[in-house]
Short mmCIF file of C-alpha atoms in Angstrom, two decimals:
data_model
loop_
_atom_site.label_atom_id
_atom_site.label_comp_id
_atom_site.label_asym_id
_atom_site.label_seq_id
_atom_site.Cartn_x
_atom_site.Cartn_y
_atom_site.Cartn_z
CA MET X 1 0.07 -0.05 0.02
CA LEU X 2 2.83 2.40 0.87
CA LEU X 3 4.52 1.72 -2.46
CA HIS X 4 1.22 2.06 -4.59
CA THR X 5 0.61 5.42 -2.77
CA ILE X 6 4.10 6.57 -3.62
CA TYR X 7 3.58 5.45 -7.13
CA LEU X 8 0.39 7.57 -7.48
CA ILE X 9 2.16 10.55 -6.31
CA ALA X 10 5.14 9.86 -8.43
CA ILE X 11 2.98 9.60 -11.69
CA ILE X 12 1.08 12.92 -10.85
CA ALA X 13 4.32 14.63 -10.29
CA GLU X 14 5.88 13.30 -13.45
CA ALA X 15 2.91 14.27 -15.47
CA MET X 16 3.12 17.76 -14.12
CA SER X 17 6.79 17.97 -15.12
CA GLY X 18 5.91 16.67 -18.59
CA ALA X 19 3.13 19.32 -18.84
CA ILE X 20 5.54 22.10 -17.94
CA MET X 21 7.97 20.95 -20.70
CA GLY X 22 5.12 20.92 -23.18
CA MET X 23 4.20 24.53 -22.34
CA ARG X 24 7.58 25.52 -22.56
CA ARG X 25 7.56 24.08 -26.15
CA GLY X 26 4.33 25.96 -26.85
CA MET X 27 2.10 23.01 -27.29
CA ASP X 28 -1.76 23.19 -26.93
CA LEU X 29 -3.69 21.40 -24.30
CA PHE X 30 -3.76 17.96 -26.05
CA GLY X 31 0.02 18.05 -26.57
CA ILE X 32 0.54 19.04 -22.88
CA CYS X 33 -1.67 16.13 -21.69
CA MET X 34 0.21 13.74 -24.19
CA ILE X 35 3.54 14.74 -22.92
CA GLY X 36 2.54 14.58 -19.29
CA THR X 37 1.10 11.08 -19.74
CA VAL X 38 3.99 9.86 -21.72
CA THR X 39 6.32 11.16 -18.97
CA ALA X 40 4.53 9.54 -16.26
CA LEU X 41 3.64 6.05 -17.80
CA GLY X 42 6.24 5.74 -20.62
CA GLY X 43 8.77 3.96 -18.68
CA GLY X 44 6.52 1.44 -17.26
CA THR X 45 5.03 0.74 -20.70
CA ILE X 46 8.39 -0.01 -22.15
CA ARG X 47 9.30 -2.15 -19.35
CA ASP X 48 5.96 -4.15 -19.64
CA VAL X 49 6.47 -4.68 -23.39
CA LEU X 50 10.06 -5.88 -22.94
CA LEU X 51 9.18 -8.20 -20.19
CA GLY X 52 6.21 -9.54 -21.90
CA HIS X 53 3.97 -8.36 -18.93
CA TYR X 54 0.47 -7.79 -20.10
CA PRO X 55 -1.78 -6.17 -19.73
CA LEU X 56 0.21 -2.95 -19.64
CA GLY X 57 -0.02 -1.11 -16.40
CA TRP X 58 -2.40 1.71 -17.60
CA ILE X 59 -4.71 -0.71 -19.38
CA ALA X 60 -4.94 -2.93 -16.29
CA HIS X 61 -5.60 0.32 -14.29
CA PRO X 62 -7.13 3.01 -16.69
CA GLU X 63 -7.46 5.39 -13.67
CA TYR X 64 -3.94 6.00 -14.16
CA LEU X 65 -4.81 7.84 -17.24
CA LEU X 66 -7.22 10.01 -15.48
CA PHE X 67 -4.70 10.97 -12.80
CA THR X 68 -2.03 11.92 -15.36
CA VAL X 69 -4.37 13.79 -17.62
CA GLY X 70 -5.85 15.62 -14.67
CA ALA X 71 -2.38 16.53 -13.36
CA ALA X 72 -1.54 17.91 -16.64
CA VAL X 73 -4.78 19.92 -17.19
CA VAL X 74 -4.21 21.40 -13.45
CA THR X 75 -0.65 22.17 -14.41
CA ALA X 76 -1.67 24.20 -17.41
CA LEU X 77 -4.28 25.95 -15.34
CA VAL X 78 -2.00 27.13 -12.34
CA ALA X 79 1.39 27.28 -14.25
CA ARG X 80 2.12 30.84 -13.19
CA TYR X 81 2.33 29.85 -9.65
CA LEU X 82 4.45 26.62 -9.99
CA HIS X 83 7.93 28.40 -9.69
CA HIS X 84 6.91 28.66 -5.98
CA LEU X 85 6.89 25.00 -5.64
CA ARG X 86 10.26 24.20 -7.50
CA THR X 87 11.82 22.74 -4.37
CA VAL X 88 8.79 20.32 -3.76
CA PHE X 89 8.76 19.37 -7.35
CA LEU X 90 12.59 18.40 -7.15
CA LEU X 91 11.71 16.39 -4.19
CA VAL X 92 8.86 14.57 -5.51
CA ASP X 93 10.66 14.09 -8.85
CA GLY X 94 13.43 12.29 -6.95
CA LEU X 95 10.88 10.22 -4.81
CA GLY X 96 9.23 9.31 -8.29
CA LEU X 97 12.47 8.09 -9.79
CA VAL X 98 13.61 5.70 -7.07
CA ALA X 99 9.95 4.57 -6.46
CA PHE X 100 9.59 3.71 -10.17
CA CYS X 101 12.94 1.95 -9.99
CA VAL X 102 11.94 -0.32 -7.13
CA ILE X 103 8.29 -0.93 -8.58
CA GLY X 104 10.11 -1.92 -11.91
CA CYS X 105 12.32 -4.30 -9.87
CA ASN X 106 9.39 -5.89 -8.29
CA ILE X 107 7.54 -6.56 -11.46
CA ALA X 108 10.63 -8.22 -13.14
CA ARG X 109 11.21 -10.28 -10.01
CA ALA X 110 7.49 -11.42 -10.10
CA GLU X 111 8.38 -12.62 -13.70
CA GLY X 112 11.28 -14.70 -12.49
CA MET X 113 13.78 -12.52 -14.23
CA HIS X 114 17.71 -12.85 -13.59
CA PRO X 115 18.82 -10.16 -11.10
CA ALA X 116 20.57 -8.19 -13.80
CA ILE X 117 17.58 -7.84 -15.56
CA VAL X 118 15.56 -7.14 -12.71
CA VAL X 119 17.93 -4.05 -12.07
CA LEU X 120 17.72 -3.07 -15.74
CA ALA X 121 13.89 -3.21 -15.54
CA GLY X 122 14.03 -0.79 -12.47
CA LEU X 123 16.17 1.60 -14.60
CA ILE X 124 13.86 1.59 -17.45
CA THR X 125 10.94 2.28 -15.46
CA GLY X 126 12.73 5.17 -13.65
CA VAL X 127 14.20 6.99 -16.50
CA PHE X 128 12.49 6.12 -19.89
CA GLY X 129 9.39 8.29 -19.30
CA GLY X 130 11.63 11.39 -18.99
CA LEU X 131 13.76 10.25 -21.92
CA LEU X 132 10.65 9.83 -24.20
CA ARG X 133 9.57 13.34 -22.84
CA ASP X 134 12.75 15.04 -24.01
CA VAL X 135 12.81 13.22 -27.25
CA LEU X 136 9.30 14.31 -28.13
CA CYS X 137 10.19 17.85 -27.11
CA ASN X 138 13.24 17.95 -29.39
CA GLN X 139 16.02 18.17 -26.82
CA ILE X 140 18.94 16.02 -25.69
CA PRO X 141 17.59 13.69 -22.82
CA LEU X 142 18.56 14.51 -19.36
CA VAL X 143 19.48 10.90 -18.72
CA LEU X 144 22.11 11.24 -21.43
CA GLN X 145 23.84 14.25 -19.94
CA ARG X 146 26.09 14.61 -17.15
CA GLU X 147 23.50 14.86 -14.17
CA LEU X 148 23.21 11.69 -11.96
CA TYR X 149 19.80 10.47 -12.78
CA ALA X 150 20.20 6.92 -14.35
CA THR X 151 23.12 6.44 -12.04
CA VAL X 152 20.66 6.93 -9.06
CA ALA X 153 18.25 4.46 -10.53
CA LEU X 154 20.85 1.86 -11.03
CA PHE X 155 22.16 2.42 -7.41
CA THR X 156 18.55 2.12 -6.08
CA GLY X 157 17.78 -1.03 -8.13
CA ALA X 158 21.08 -2.66 -7.26
CA LEU X 159 20.69 -1.87 -3.61
CA TYR X 160 16.94 -3.32 -3.53
CA VAL X 161 18.11 -6.47 -5.28
CA GLY X 162 20.99 -6.89 -3.10
CA LEU X 163 18.88 -6.51 0.13
CA LEU X 164 16.49 -9.13 -1.12
CA TRP X 165 19.43 -11.37 -1.83
CA LEU X 166 20.59 -10.87 1.76
CA ARG X 167 17.08 -11.88 2.75
CA VAL X 168 16.18 -8.63 4.34
CA ASP X 169 12.38 -8.23 4.82
CA GLN X 170 10.82 -6.95 1.54
CA SER X 171 8.96 -3.86 3.19
CA LEU X 172 12.35 -2.88 4.97
CA ALA X 173 14.27 -3.24 1.75
CA VAL X 174 11.62 -1.03 -0.27
CA LEU X 175 12.05 1.66 2.73
CA VAL X 176 15.89 1.46 2.65
CA SER X 177 16.37 1.47 -0.98
CA ILE X 178 13.86 4.51 -1.64
CA GLY X 179 15.52 6.33 1.41
CA ALA X 180 18.98 5.71 0.14
CA GLY X 181 18.15 6.40 -3.46
CA LEU X 182 16.27 9.66 -2.58
CA ALA X 183 19.22 10.90 -0.51
CA PHE X 184 21.69 10.13 -3.34
CA ARG X 185 19.58 12.12 -5.70
CA LEU X 186 19.19 15.03 -3.37
CA LEU X 187 22.93 15.01 -2.48
CA ALA X 188 23.81 14.96 -6.29
CA MET X 189 21.64 17.92 -7.01
CA ARG X 190 22.86 19.87 -3.86
CA PHE X 191 26.59 19.43 -4.58
CA HIS X 192 26.29 19.23 -8.25
CA TRP X 193 27.75 15.74 -8.48
CA GLN X 194 28.17 14.76 -12.25
CA LEU X 195 29.62 12.20 -14.40
CA PRO X 196 32.52 13.13 -16.72
CA ASN X 197 31.60 14.34 -20.09
CA PHE X 198 33.66 14.53 -23.32
CA ASP X 199 33.96 17.75 -25.23
CA THR X 200 34.23 17.96 -29.11
CA GLU X 201 37.70 18.72 -29.26
CA ARG X 202 38.63 15.17 -28.25
CA VAL X 203 36.78 13.87 -31.26
CA ARG X 204 37.49 16.48 -34.00
CA GLY X 205 40.05 13.84 -35.57
CA PHE X 206 37.09 11.64 -36.37
CA GLU X 207 35.14 14.09 -38.20
#
C-alpha cells in the first residue's frame, strides 16, 4: 500500500513535469496532456513490453490515465504559480525516480527474471518516461547528460536487489532502497555531482 501510494504521487508529479515541458515548447492542451502522460507512464509501458508483462499497467488500471491527464490539465491552469513549488517538485521528482525503480524491480522479480534484468527493469521504469518526454520535445535527454539520474536509478535497483538477496524483509528493503536512493539524488543535486563528459575537441579527428 505504501509503495502504491508513492507510485500515484510519482505519476502525478511526473505528469506535471511533462506538462511544464510541453508548455515551454508552446504545445496546445492536447500536446500538454500527451507529454504529461508519456512522461508518467512511458517507462512502465516500455518495461512491460520488454518483459512481456500484459496487460500494460495503464490498461489494467485505466484510472492512471485519469490521474495523469488531470495533473497535466491542472498544471496548465496554475502554471504561473508553480515556480513557488520548485523545491517540492525536485523532491517529488526524486521520489518518483526511486519509487518507479523499485516498482520496476518488483515486476521483473515476479516474472522470475535474472537479477541483472531486474535491476535493468527498474532503470527503464525510472528513466525512460523522461527520456521519451525530452525526445518528443526535441532536446537532448537529461538522462544522457552529466546529471546523476540514471546512476541513481541503477544504485537504487542494485541496492534493492542486494537487500533481497541478503534476505532482508521486503518492506524494509523497499524503505531502505527508496530512502537511500532519494538521499543520493538530493545530494547529487545539492553538490552538483556529475559524471565526466567529453568535449568535441577530443573527437575532432574523427570528423
